[in-house]
Coordinates of C-alpha atoms in Angstrom, one line a residue:
Chain A
M1 CA -32.3 -13.5 -18.0
Q2 CA -35.1 -11.9 -16.0
P3 CA -34.2 -9.4 -13.4
Q4 CA -34.8 -10.7 -9.9
G5 CA -34.1 -9.2 -6.6
S6 CA -33.2 -11.1 -3.6
A7 CA -33.0 -10.4 0.1
A8 CA -29.2 -10.5 0.1
T9 CA -28.3 -8.9 -3.2
R10 CA -29.8 -6.6 -5.6
T11 CA -27.7 -6.7 -8.8
E12 CA -28.6 -5.3 -12.1
S13 CA -29.2 -8.1 -14.5
V14 CA -28.4 -8.4 -18.1
A15 CA -32.0 -7.6 -18.9
E16 CA -31.5 -4.1 -17.5
R17 CA -28.8 -3.2 -19.9
D18 CA -29.1 -2.4 -23.6
T19 CA -27.2 -4.5 -26.2
A20 CA -24.0 -2.6 -25.7
G21 CA -24.1 -3.4 -22.0
R22 CA -24.9 0.2 -21.0
H23 CA -27.4 1.2 -18.4
P24 CA -30.5 3.1 -19.2
S25 CA -30.1 6.5 -17.6
G26 CA -33.0 6.0 -15.2
A27 CA -31.4 2.9 -13.8
A28 CA -28.1 4.6 -13.4
S29 CA -29.5 7.5 -11.5
R30 CA -31.8 5.7 -9.1
K31 CA -31.1 5.9 -5.4
H32 CA -29.0 3.1 -3.8
A33 CA -29.9 3.7 -0.2
D34 CA -29.2 0.1 0.9
A35 CA -26.2 -0.3 -1.3
A36 CA -22.8 -1.1 0.3
I37 CA -21.0 -0.5 -3.0
H38 CA -22.2 1.3 -6.1
L39 CA -20.2 1.5 -9.3
R40 CA -21.5 4.0 -11.7
R41 CA -20.4 3.9 -15.3
L42 CA -16.9 3.0 -14.1
T43 CA -14.1 3.1 -16.6
K44 CA -10.4 2.8 -16.3
R45 CA -7.9 3.3 -19.1
F46 CA -4.2 2.6 -19.0
G47 CA -2.8 4.6 -21.9
T48 CA -4.8 3.4 -24.9
K49 CA -5.9 0.2 -23.2
T50 CA -9.3 0.2 -21.6
A51 CA -9.2 -2.2 -18.7
V52 CA -12.7 -1.5 -17.3
D53 CA -15.3 -0.2 -19.6
D54 CA -18.5 1.5 -18.4
V55 CA -19.3 -0.9 -15.5
T56 CA -22.3 -0.3 -13.4
L57 CA -23.0 -2.5 -10.4
T58 CA -24.8 -2.3 -7.1
I59 CA -23.8 -4.6 -4.2
D60 CA -26.3 -4.6 -1.3
V61 CA -25.4 -4.4 2.3
G62 CA -24.8 -7.8 3.9
S63 CA -24.3 -9.7 0.7
V64 CA -21.4 -11.8 -0.5
Y65 CA -20.7 -10.8 -4.1
G66 CA -18.3 -12.3 -6.6
L67 CA -16.4 -10.7 -9.4
I68 CA -15.8 -13.4 -12.0
G69 CA -13.9 -13.4 -15.3
P70 CA -10.9 -14.7 -17.2
N71 CA -7.5 -13.2 -16.9
G72 CA -7.5 -9.6 -18.2
A73 CA -11.3 -9.3 -17.7
G74 CA -10.9 -6.3 -15.5
K75 CA -11.7 -7.9 -12.1
T76 CA -8.6 -6.7 -10.3
T77 CA -8.8 -3.3 -11.8
T78 CA -12.4 -3.0 -10.7
F79 CA -11.5 -4.3 -7.3
S80 CA -8.6 -1.8 -7.1
M81 CA -10.9 1.1 -7.9
M82 CA -13.3 -0.1 -5.2
S83 CA -10.4 -0.2 -2.8
G84 CA -9.2 3.3 -3.7
Y85 CA -5.9 2.0 -5.1
L86 CA -6.7 3.2 -8.6
R87 CA -8.6 6.3 -9.6
P88 CA -11.3 5.8 -12.2
S89 CA -10.8 7.4 -15.6
E90 CA -14.5 8.0 -15.8
G91 CA -17.5 7.2 -13.6
S92 CA -17.5 6.8 -9.9
V93 CA -17.4 4.4 -7.0
D94 CA -19.3 4.7 -3.8
V95 CA -18.4 2.5 -0.8
L96 CA -20.9 3.0 2.0
G97 CA -21.9 6.2 0.3
R98 CA -18.3 7.6 0.2
S99 CA -15.5 7.7 -2.3
P100 CA -13.0 4.9 -1.5
T101 CA -10.3 7.5 -1.2
D102 CA -12.2 9.2 1.7
V103 CA -10.1 7.5 4.3
D104 CA -11.6 9.5 7.2
G105 CA -15.1 8.3 6.3
L106 CA -14.2 4.7 5.7
R107 CA -11.4 4.0 8.1
S108 CA -12.2 0.9 10.1
R109 CA -15.4 0.4 8.0
I110 CA -13.6 -1.2 5.1
G111 CA -11.1 -4.1 5.0
V112 CA -9.2 -5.1 2.0
L113 CA -7.2 -8.1 1.0
P114 CA -5.1 -7.0 -2.0
Q115 CA -4.2 -9.8 -4.3
D116 CA -0.4 -9.5 -4.7
A117 CA 0.6 -7.1 -2.0
I118 CA 3.6 -8.3 0.0
L119 CA 3.6 -8.0 3.7
P120 CA 6.5 -5.9 5.1
A121 CA 9.2 -8.5 5.5
T122 CA 11.0 -7.1 8.6
E123 CA 7.9 -6.6 10.7
R124 CA 6.6 -9.1 13.1
V125 CA 3.1 -10.4 12.4
G126 CA 1.7 -9.3 15.8
D127 CA 3.3 -5.8 15.6
L128 CA 2.0 -5.3 12.1
L129 CA -1.6 -6.3 13.0
V130 CA -1.6 -4.2 16.1
H131 CA -0.2 -1.2 14.1
L132 CA -2.9 -1.6 11.5
A133 CA -5.5 -1.9 14.2
R134 CA -4.3 1.2 15.8
L135 CA -4.7 3.0 12.5
Q136 CA -8.3 1.9 12.5
E137 CA -8.7 3.9 15.7
I138 CA -8.8 0.8 17.9
P139 CA -7.2 1.7 21.3
S140 CA -3.8 0.0 21.9
S141 CA -5.1 -2.3 24.7
K142 CA -8.0 -3.6 22.5
A143 CA -5.8 -3.6 19.4
I144 CA -3.7 -6.5 20.8
E145 CA -6.8 -8.5 21.7
L146 CA -8.4 -7.9 18.3
A147 CA -5.2 -8.7 16.4
R148 CA -4.8 -12.0 18.3
R149 CA -8.4 -12.8 17.5
A150 CA -8.0 -12.0 13.8
L151 CA -4.9 -14.2 13.7
A152 CA -6.7 -17.0 15.5
D153 CA -9.5 -16.8 12.9
V154 CA -7.0 -17.8 10.2
Q155 CA -5.4 -20.4 12.5
G156 CA -2.2 -18.3 12.8
E157 CA -2.0 -17.9 16.6
D158 CA 1.6 -19.3 16.6
W159 CA 2.9 -16.7 14.2
W160 CA 2.5 -13.7 16.4
N161 CA 6.3 -13.2 16.9
Q162 CA 7.3 -14.4 13.4
R163 CA 8.6 -11.9 10.9
C164 CA 6.4 -11.5 7.9
G165 CA 9.3 -12.2 5.6
S166 CA 9.7 -15.7 7.1
L167 CA 6.1 -16.7 6.4
S168 CA 5.3 -19.2 3.6
H169 CA 3.0 -17.9 0.8
G170 CA 0.0 -19.6 2.4
M171 CA 0.8 -18.2 5.8
A172 CA 1.3 -14.7 4.5
K173 CA -2.0 -15.0 2.6
R174 CA -3.7 -15.9 5.8
V175 CA -2.1 -13.0 7.7
A176 CA -3.3 -10.7 4.9
L177 CA -6.7 -12.1 5.2
A178 CA -6.6 -11.6 9.0
Q179 CA -5.8 -7.9 8.5
S180 CA -8.7 -7.5 6.2
F181 CA -11.2 -8.7 8.8
L182 CA -9.5 -6.8 11.6
G183 CA -11.9 -4.9 13.7
D184 CA -15.0 -6.3 11.9
P185 CA -15.3 -3.8 9.1
E186 CA -18.7 -3.3 7.4
V187 CA -17.3 -4.0 3.9
V188 CA -14.5 -6.5 3.1
L189 CA -13.0 -6.7 -0.3
L190 CA -11.1 -9.9 -1.0
D191 CA -9.0 -10.4 -4.1
E192 CA -8.2 -14.0 -4.8
P193 CA -8.5 -15.0 -1.1
T194 CA -7.7 -18.6 -1.5
A195 CA -5.2 -18.5 -4.4
G196 CA -2.0 -20.4 -3.5
L197 CA -3.5 -22.1 -0.4
D198 CA -3.6 -25.8 -0.1
P199 CA -7.1 -27.4 -0.3
R200 CA -7.6 -27.8 3.4
V201 CA -6.6 -24.2 4.3
A202 CA -8.6 -22.9 1.3
W203 CA -11.6 -24.8 2.7
E204 CA -11.0 -23.3 6.2
M205 CA -10.8 -19.8 4.6
R206 CA -14.1 -20.4 2.8
Q207 CA -15.6 -21.4 6.1
L208 CA -14.3 -18.2 7.6
I209 CA -15.9 -16.1 4.9
V210 CA -19.1 -18.1 5.2
A211 CA -19.0 -17.4 9.0
K212 CA -18.8 -13.7 8.3
K213 CA -21.7 -13.9 5.9
G214 CA -24.5 -11.6 7.0
R215 CA -22.2 -9.6 9.4
C216 CA -20.6 -7.6 6.7
T217 CA -20.7 -7.1 2.9
I218 CA -18.0 -9.2 1.2
V219 CA -16.8 -8.8 -2.3
I220 CA -14.6 -11.6 -3.7
S221 CA -12.7 -11.5 -6.9
S222 CA -11.7 -14.9 -7.8
H223 CA -10.9 -17.5 -10.6
N224 CA -12.2 -20.2 -8.4
L225 CA -15.8 -20.5 -9.6
Q226 CA -16.7 -23.5 -7.4
E227 CA -15.7 -21.4 -4.4
L228 CA -17.7 -18.4 -5.6
E229 CA -20.7 -20.5 -6.3
E230 CA -20.4 -21.9 -2.8
V231 CA -20.1 -18.7 -0.8
C232 CA -21.6 -15.9 -3.0
D233 CA -25.2 -14.7 -3.1
G234 CA -24.6 -12.9 -6.3
A235 CA -21.9 -12.2 -8.9
A236 CA -20.9 -10.2 -11.9
V237 CA -19.2 -11.8 -14.8
L238 CA -16.6 -9.5 -16.5
D239 CA -15.0 -10.0 -19.9
R240 CA -12.7 -7.6 -21.6
G241 CA -13.6 -4.9 -19.1
R242 CA -17.4 -5.2 -19.4
V243 CA -20.0 -6.8 -17.3
I244 CA -21.5 -9.5 -19.5
A245 CA -23.8 -10.9 -16.9
S246 CA -24.7 -10.2 -13.4
G247 CA -27.3 -11.2 -10.9
T248 CA -28.0 -13.5 -8.0
M249 CA -26.2 -16.8 -8.1
A250 CA -29.5 -18.6 -8.8
E251 CA -30.0 -16.3 -11.8
L252 CA -26.5 -16.8 -13.1
T253 CA -26.6 -20.6 -12.8
A254 CA -30.3 -20.8 -13.8
A255 CA -30.8 -22.8 -10.7
N256 CA -34.4 -21.7 -10.5
E257 CA -35.1 -22.6 -14.1
E258 CA -33.4 -25.9 -14.9
V259 CA -32.1 -29.1 -13.3
H260 CA -29.3 -31.3 -14.7
I261 CA -29.5 -35.0 -14.1
R262 CA -26.6 -37.2 -15.1
V263 CA -27.5 -40.8 -15.6
G264 CA -25.5 -44.1 -15.5
R265 CA -23.3 -45.3 -18.4
G266 CA -25.2 -47.1 -21.2
T267 CA -28.5 -45.4 -20.5
R268 CA -30.4 -44.9 -23.8
R269 CA -33.6 -43.0 -24.7
G270 CA -36.7 -45.3 -24.7
S271 CA -39.7 -46.6 -22.8
Q272 CA -38.4 -49.9 -21.6
S273 CA -37.0 -50.6 -18.2
G274 CA -33.6 -49.1 -17.7
Q275 CA -34.2 -46.6 -20.5
L276 CA -34.9 -42.9 -20.1
N277 CA -38.5 -42.1 -21.1
L278 CA -38.2 -38.5 -22.2
A279 CA -41.9 -38.2 -23.1
Q280 CA -42.9 -39.0 -19.5
V281 CA -40.6 -36.3 -18.2
R282 CA -42.0 -33.8 -20.6
E283 CA -45.5 -34.6 -19.5
L284 CA -44.8 -33.4 -15.9
P285 CA -47.0 -30.3 -15.4
M286 CA -44.2 -28.0 -14.2
V287 CA -41.8 -29.0 -17.0
K288 CA -41.4 -26.6 -19.9
A289 CA -38.9 -28.7 -21.9
A290 CA -36.6 -31.6 -21.4
D291 CA -33.6 -32.8 -23.5
F292 CA -31.4 -35.8 -23.1
D293 CA -27.8 -35.9 -24.5
E294 CA -27.0 -39.6 -25.0
E295 CA -23.3 -38.9 -25.4
E296 CA -23.0 -36.7 -22.3
L297 CA -25.6 -38.9 -20.5
L298 CA -27.1 -35.7 -19.3
L299 CA -30.8 -35.0 -18.9
V300 CA -31.6 -31.2 -18.8
V301 CA -35.1 -30.3 -17.5
H302 CA -36.3 -26.8 -17.9
F303 CA -39.2 -25.8 -15.6
E304 CA -41.5 -23.0 -14.8
R305 CA -40.2 -21.5 -11.6
K306 CA -43.6 -20.0 -10.8
Q307 CA -45.1 -23.4 -10.6
A308 CA -42.4 -25.3 -8.7
D309 CA -39.0 -25.0 -7.2
A310 CA -36.0 -26.9 -8.3
E311 CA -36.3 -29.4 -5.4
T312 CA -39.9 -30.3 -6.4
V313 CA -38.9 -30.8 -10.0
I314 CA -35.9 -33.0 -9.0
A315 CA -38.2 -35.1 -6.8
H316 CA -40.7 -35.7 -9.6
V317 CA -38.2 -36.4 -12.3
L318 CA -36.1 -38.7 -10.1
W319 CA -39.3 -40.6 -9.2
L320 CA -40.0 -41.2 -12.8
L321 CA -36.5 -42.2 -13.6
L322 CA -36.1 -44.5 -10.7
N323 CA -39.4 -46.2 -11.4
N324 CA -38.0 -46.9 -14.8
Q325 CA -34.8 -48.5 -13.3
V326 CA -32.6 -45.7 -14.6
R327 CA -29.4 -45.4 -12.7
I328 CA -28.6 -41.9 -11.5
S329 CA -25.0 -40.6 -11.1
G330 CA -25.6 -36.9 -10.2
V331 CA -28.1 -34.1 -9.9
T332 CA -27.4 -30.4 -10.0
K333 CA -29.6 -27.4 -9.8
G334 CA -28.9 -25.2 -12.8
R335 CA -25.9 -25.3 -15.0
G336 CA -23.2 -24.6 -12.5
L337 CA -21.4 -21.4 -12.4
E338 CA -18.4 -22.8 -14.2
Q339 CA -20.5 -23.9 -17.2
R340 CA -22.3 -20.6 -17.2
V341 CA -19.1 -18.6 -17.3
M342 CA -17.7 -20.9 -20.0
D343 CA -20.8 -20.3 -22.1
L344 CA -20.4 -16.5 -21.6
T345 CA -16.7 -15.9 -22.1
Chain B
M1 CA -16.7 9.7 10.9
S2 CA -13.2 9.0 11.9
A3 CA -11.6 10.9 14.8
L4 CA -8.0 9.8 14.3
S5 CA -6.2 13.0 13.9
P6 CA -3.5 13.5 11.3
A7 CA -1.0 14.1 14.1
L8 CA -1.7 10.7 15.8
E9 CA -1.8 9.0 12.4
I10 CA 1.7 10.5 11.7
R11 CA 3.0 9.5 15.1
L12 CA 1.9 5.9 14.5
L13 CA 3.4 5.8 11.0
V14 CA 6.6 7.5 12.0
G15 CA 7.1 4.9 14.8
R16 CA 6.5 2.1 12.4
E17 CA 8.8 3.7 9.8
M18 CA 11.7 4.1 12.2
R19 CA 11.3 0.5 13.5
R20 CA 11.2 -0.7 9.9
C21 CA 14.5 1.1 9.1
V22 CA 16.2 0.0 12.2
R23 CA 15.1 -3.7 11.8
S24 CA 16.0 -4.0 8.2
A25 CA 19.4 -5.6 7.3
K26 CA 20.2 -2.4 5.3
G27 CA 19.4 -0.2 8.3
I28 CA 21.4 -2.3 10.7
A29 CA 24.4 -2.5 8.3
L30 CA 24.3 1.3 7.7
G31 CA 23.9 2.1 11.3
L32 CA 26.9 -0.1 12.3
V33 CA 29.1 1.3 9.6
T34 CA 28.2 4.8 10.5
L35 CA 28.8 4.4 14.2
L36 CA 32.0 2.4 13.7
G37 CA 33.2 5.1 11.3
A38 CA 32.3 7.7 13.9
V39 CA 34.4 6.1 16.5
V40 CA 37.4 5.6 14.2
T41 CA 37.1 9.2 12.8
S42 CA 36.7 10.7 16.2
L43 CA 39.9 9.1 17.4
L44 CA 41.6 10.3 14.2
V45 CA 40.3 13.9 14.5
T46 CA 41.2 14.2 18.1
S47 CA 44.7 12.9 17.6
I48 CA 45.2 15.4 14.8
E49 CA 43.9 18.1 17.1
G50 CA 46.3 16.9 19.7
V51 CA 49.2 17.3 17.2
D52 CA 48.0 20.7 16.2
R53 CA 47.8 21.8 19.8
S54 CA 51.3 20.6 20.6
M55 CA 52.6 22.4 17.6
A56 CA 50.9 25.6 18.9
G57 CA 52.8 25.2 22.1
G58 CA 50.1 23.5 24.1
S59 CA 48.3 26.7 25.1
T60 CA 44.6 26.8 24.1
E61 CA 44.7 30.6 23.5
Q62 CA 47.7 30.2 21.2
F63 CA 46.0 27.3 19.4
M64 CA 42.8 29.4 18.9
E65 CA 44.7 32.4 17.6
L66 CA 46.6 30.2 15.1
K67 CA 43.2 28.7 14.1
R68 CA 41.7 32.2 13.6
Q69 CA 44.6 33.3 11.5
A70 CA 44.5 30.2 9.3
I71 CA 40.7 30.6 8.7
E72 CA 41.0 34.3 8.0
H73 CA 43.8 33.6 5.5
Q74 CA 41.7 30.9 3.8
T75 CA 38.4 32.7 3.7
G76 CA 39.4 36.4 3.8
N77 CA 36.6 36.9 6.3
A78 CA 37.8 38.1 9.7
A79 CA 34.4 37.9 11.4
L80 CA 33.9 34.4 10.3
A81 CA 37.4 33.4 11.3
A82 CA 36.9 34.9 14.8
Q83 CA 33.7 33.0 15.2
A84 CA 35.1 29.7 13.8
A85 CA 38.2 29.9 16.0
N86 CA 35.9 29.6 19.1
M87 CA 34.4 26.4 17.9
P88 CA 35.8 23.1 19.3
V89 CA 37.8 21.6 16.4
S90 CA 36.7 18.0 17.1
L91 CA 33.0 18.8 17.3
K92 CA 33.2 21.1 14.2
A93 CA 35.0 18.4 12.3
F94 CA 32.2 16.0 13.2
L95 CA 29.6 18.5 12.0
E96 CA 31.3 18.5 8.7
V97 CA 31.4 14.7 8.6
T98 CA 27.7 14.5 9.6
V99 CA 26.7 17.1 7.0
W100 CA 28.7 15.4 4.3
L101 CA 27.6 11.8 5.2
S102 CA 23.9 12.5 5.9
P103 CA 23.0 12.8 2.2
L104 CA 24.6 9.5 1.5
L105 CA 22.9 7.9 4.5
I106 CA 19.6 9.5 3.5
A107 CA 19.9 8.3 -0.1
L108 CA 20.6 4.8 1.0
L109 CA 17.9 4.7 3.6
G110 CA 15.3 6.6 1.8
F111 CA 15.4 5.5 -1.8
D112 CA 13.0 2.6 -1.2
A113 CA 11.0 4.1 1.6
V114 CA 8.0 4.6 -0.7
S115 CA 9.2 3.1 -4.0
G116 CA 9.8 -0.3 -2.3
E117 CA 6.3 -0.3 -0.9
L118 CA 4.9 0.7 -4.2
Q119 CA 6.8 -2.0 -6.0
H120 CA 5.6 -4.8 -3.8
R121 CA 2.2 -3.0 -3.3
T122 CA 2.7 -3.2 0.5
V123 CA 1.5 0.4 0.5
R124 CA -2.0 -1.0 -0.1
F125 CA -2.3 -2.3 3.4
W126 CA -1.9 1.4 4.5
T127 CA -3.8 3.4 2.0
V128 CA -7.2 2.1 3.2
R129 CA -6.3 3.2 6.7
T130 CA -4.3 6.3 6.4
R131 CA -4.5 9.5 4.4
R132 CA -2.0 9.5 1.6
S133 CA -0.7 12.8 2.7
T134 CA 0.0 11.6 6.3
Y135 CA 1.6 8.5 4.8
F136 CA 4.0 10.6 2.8
V137 CA 4.8 13.0 5.6
A138 CA 5.4 10.1 8.0
K139 CA 7.8 8.6 5.6
L140 CA 9.7 11.9 5.5
L141 CA 9.6 12.4 9.2
G142 CA 10.6 8.8 9.8
L143 CA 13.7 9.1 7.6
W144 CA 14.5 12.5 9.0
G145 CA 14.1 11.3 12.6
L146 CA 16.3 8.3 12.0
V147 CA 19.1 10.5 10.5
A148 CA 18.7 12.9 13.4
L149 CA 19.3 10.0 15.8
V150 CA 22.4 8.8 13.8
A151 CA 23.7 12.4 13.8
L152 CA 23.1 12.5 17.6
A153 CA 25.0 9.3 18.1
I154 CA 27.9 10.5 16.0
N155 CA 28.0 13.8 17.9
A156 CA 27.8 12.0 21.2
I157 CA 30.7 9.7 20.3
A158 CA 32.8 12.6 19.0
G159 CA 32.0 14.7 22.0
G160 CA 32.8 11.9 24.4
V161 CA 36.2 11.3 22.8
A162 CA 37.0 15.1 22.8
L163 CA 35.8 15.4 26.4
S164 CA 38.0 12.5 27.5
K165 CA 41.0 14.1 25.9
G166 CA 40.2 17.4 27.6
Y167 CA 39.8 19.3 24.3
V168 CA 36.3 20.5 25.3
T169 CA 34.6 21.2 28.6
G170 CA 31.2 19.7 29.5
G171 CA 29.6 23.1 28.9
E172 CA 31.1 23.5 25.5
L173 CA 30.1 20.0 24.6
L174 CA 26.5 20.7 25.6
S175 CA 26.2 24.1 23.9
W176 CA 28.3 23.6 20.8
G177 CA 27.4 19.9 20.5
L178 CA 23.7 20.7 20.6
R179 CA 24.1 23.5 18.2
F180 CA 26.1 21.5 15.7
W181 CA 23.6 18.7 16.0
L182 CA 20.6 21.0 15.3
V183 CA 22.5 22.4 12.2
A184 CA 23.0 18.9 10.9
V185 CA 19.4 17.9 11.5
V186 CA 18.0 21.0 9.8
I187 CA 20.2 20.4 6.7
A188 CA 19.3 16.7 6.7
G189 CA 15.6 17.6 6.6
A190 CA 16.1 19.1 3.1
W191 CA 18.0 16.1 1.9
A192 CA 15.3 13.7 3.4
A193 CA 12.5 15.7 1.7
I194 CA 14.2 15.4 -1.7
A195 CA 14.9 11.7 -1.2
I196 CA 11.3 10.8 -0.2
F197 CA 9.9 13.0 -2.9
I198 CA 11.9 11.1 -5.5
S199 CA 11.1 7.7 -3.9
S200 CA 7.4 8.4 -4.2
C201 CA 7.7 9.1 -7.9
F202 CA 9.0 5.7 -8.8
R203 CA 7.8 2.1 -8.5
T204 CA 11.2 0.6 -9.0
P205 CA 13.6 1.3 -6.1
V206 CA 16.8 1.1 -8.1
V207 CA 15.5 3.8 -10.4
A208 CA 14.7 5.9 -7.3
L209 CA 18.2 5.2 -6.0
L210 CA 19.9 6.3 -9.2
T211 CA 17.7 9.4 -9.5
T212 CA 18.4 10.3 -5.9
F213 CA 22.1 10.0 -6.3
A214 CA 22.0 11.9 -9.6
T215 CA 19.9 14.7 -8.0
F216 CA 22.2 14.9 -5.0
F217 CA 25.3 15.0 -7.2
V218 CA 23.9 17.8 -9.3
L219 CA 23.1 19.8 -6.2
W220 CA 26.6 19.2 -4.9
V221 CA 28.1 20.3 -8.2
I222 CA 26.0 23.5 -8.1
G223 CA 27.0 24.1 -4.5
F224 CA 30.6 23.4 -5.1
L225 CA 30.9 25.6 -8.2
F226 CA 29.1 28.6 -6.9
A227 CA 30.6 28.4 -3.4
N228 CA 34.1 28.5 -4.9
I229 CA 33.2 31.2 -7.3
S230 CA 31.8 33.2 -4.5
R231 CA 34.8 32.6 -2.3
A232 CA 37.3 33.5 -5.1
Q233 CA 35.4 36.7 -5.7
T234 CA 35.6 37.6 -2.0
M235 CA 39.3 36.8 -1.8
L236 CA 40.2 38.6 -5.0
Q237 CA 37.6 41.4 -4.3
S238 CA 36.6 40.8 -7.9
Q239 CA 33.3 41.8 -9.5
A240 CA 33.8 39.6 -12.5
L241 CA 30.6 37.7 -11.9
D242 CA 27.1 39.0 -11.2
V243 CA 26.8 39.1 -7.4
R244 CA 23.4 37.4 -7.7
M245 CA 25.0 34.3 -9.0
R246 CA 26.4 33.5 -5.6
W247 CA 22.9 32.8 -4.4
Y248 CA 22.8 29.7 -6.6
E249 CA 25.1 28.2 -4.0
Y250 CA 22.1 28.0 -1.8
L251 CA 20.4 25.5 -4.0
Y252 CA 22.8 23.1 -2.2
P253 CA 21.4 22.4 1.3
N254 CA 24.8 22.1 2.9
A255 CA 25.6 25.6 1.9
Y256 CA 23.3 26.8 4.7
E257 CA 25.8 25.5 7.3
S258 CA 27.7 28.7 7.7
M259 CA 24.4 30.7 7.8
L260 CA 23.1 28.4 10.5
L261 CA 26.3 28.8 12.5
S262 CA 26.5 32.5 12.2
D263 CA 26.7 34.7 15.3
E264 CA 24.4 37.2 13.8
P265 CA 21.0 36.2 15.3
H266 CA 18.9 36.7 12.1
R267 CA 21.1 34.6 9.9
P268 CA 20.6 31.2 11.6
L269 CA 16.8 31.9 11.8
L270 CA 16.7 32.9 8.1
G271 CA 18.7 29.7 7.2
A272 CA 16.5 27.5 9.3
A273 CA 13.3 29.1 7.9
I274 CA 14.5 28.6 4.3
L275 CA 15.4 25.0 4.9
L276 CA 12.3 24.2 6.8
G277 CA 10.2 26.0 4.3
F278 CA 11.8 23.9 1.6
V279 CA 11.0 20.8 3.5
A280 CA 7.4 21.9 4.0
C281 CA 7.0 22.7 0.3
M282 CA 8.5 19.4 -0.8
A283 CA 6.2 17.6 1.7
A284 CA 3.1 19.4 0.4
A285 CA 4.0 18.8 -3.3
G286 CA 5.0 15.2 -2.6
S287 CA 1.8 14.5 -0.6
M288 CA -0.3 16.0 -3.4
L289 CA 1.3 14.0 -6.1
F290 CA 1.2 10.8 -4.1
A291 CA -2.5 11.3 -3.3
R292 CA -3.3 11.6 -7.0
R293 CA -1.3 8.6 -8.1
D294 CA -2.4 5.0 -8.5
V295 CA -0.9 2.6 -6.0

């Protein structure tokens, strides 16, 4: 993968690391003036087990960044060190240029949705949000207004007087999400924000995150790759405590390098009408290579991104296929994050 | 940079902590049992005092003299006996009840104050907004404050009953009642500091509960043994044991009660300074450990 910067994220791609996944010292020591979060050779050990191993990442201000990986990959541990819940065994974390345990420097500038933290059962939702807002230095008169607004953002206006212990899992999750966005912090860390939510509510929560995009830096740790692909500008894929790939979403999914076209059942390679003429596709000037898997009914077209963007390639290839009466059942830019993660882990 | 002072942070947290305790089923149950117990015991104590007074011939002076003689006989300390004889029996009895019950109340209210929030990771909603040290201190002050309120309620009930029976005057109730309450509160502070310290060391509340009870029991045993050894030595005028050993009694917070009630001006101050110093040390050590731990 080639390193590529983007307006929203500047992640350090696989190409920047050596084969052991370690950073060259120059890269590690460079300045991160516009970084919202910077992890430097971060390591966490629990006894003899190394949960996070020498992770270096930079997340730019204003980006939405995903932490991806299978169970036990070290996502939540990394997330917990960013949030100041866990202390690194080695390395360091900077959030807005400060240690995450520097509460005075980060109070009201950072919001966190911990994955499995239970809300205090005996407290009323409204009282809790107002109390948390007050701790963020929001005056009591404004705290009530902001707490109500945060609750409204998660469609929970009616829960103001309900005790947290009486909320369903989904409702509690949304209250927890509301507290993380309370007072519009500059950095919001979300650990599995839609886990356990029904599809409709999960969609609404994604819309809420998308609506916050650009107004704050958001880091999402999640198993839901489709969700991450939808909302994130960039991501890091972790496996066994190490970053095995990172970059912009386009880099990770190769969306700027290949397109996948799924064709109708029964389509075969050939030059006759209704057949897929691979030679014609390969002759397109921007196409570097093209392969057709007859079992999967999948045409993969690799292209030179300097010559054309994915949309142009799709238009040209589809034109050829449709002229040849080939039935199309789906088109995607790149491999899709899910496929990419499956390939990597 | 944040301008929220530690004092304001603690005030917000203590308020929340006291609301949390009062609203929990455990807090409500313990509060009701304590207050109900206070009413029943106050009626019992005042009726016993009534019987004692009638046996003493009904005269307050005779009753106080009998009391003085009994205490002097028991302790062998004439000064202490003279001082104790002046104390209203009902109120003093309730001081004893409060001082004895408060460790139990503190253990039951405080064991999960931090450990419960660590277990369910509820603490994570706070650690991004509050300094760990203020969180710890607020937990301690919240528990201490709650026990102080319960002690106040117990003393008010006892005082009310004694006042209605005519065993104390309004003035005595205010002066002695306030003094007894302050003594109970200062002693409760030490117990609360131990309980919160232990609670912050464990993620599992039941382990914190057992450790708290075990620690309290060990302290009680130490206090009981050395107090009785000390008392026996005084009565027998024996030098069998090293005189320094009697100071071990003061590892038990309740042992400071007589010091705090002393008529000699320096002794209550010394007792309060020792107990409050202990609370401050526990708060500092607990805050430091809590700030370093993973949550």
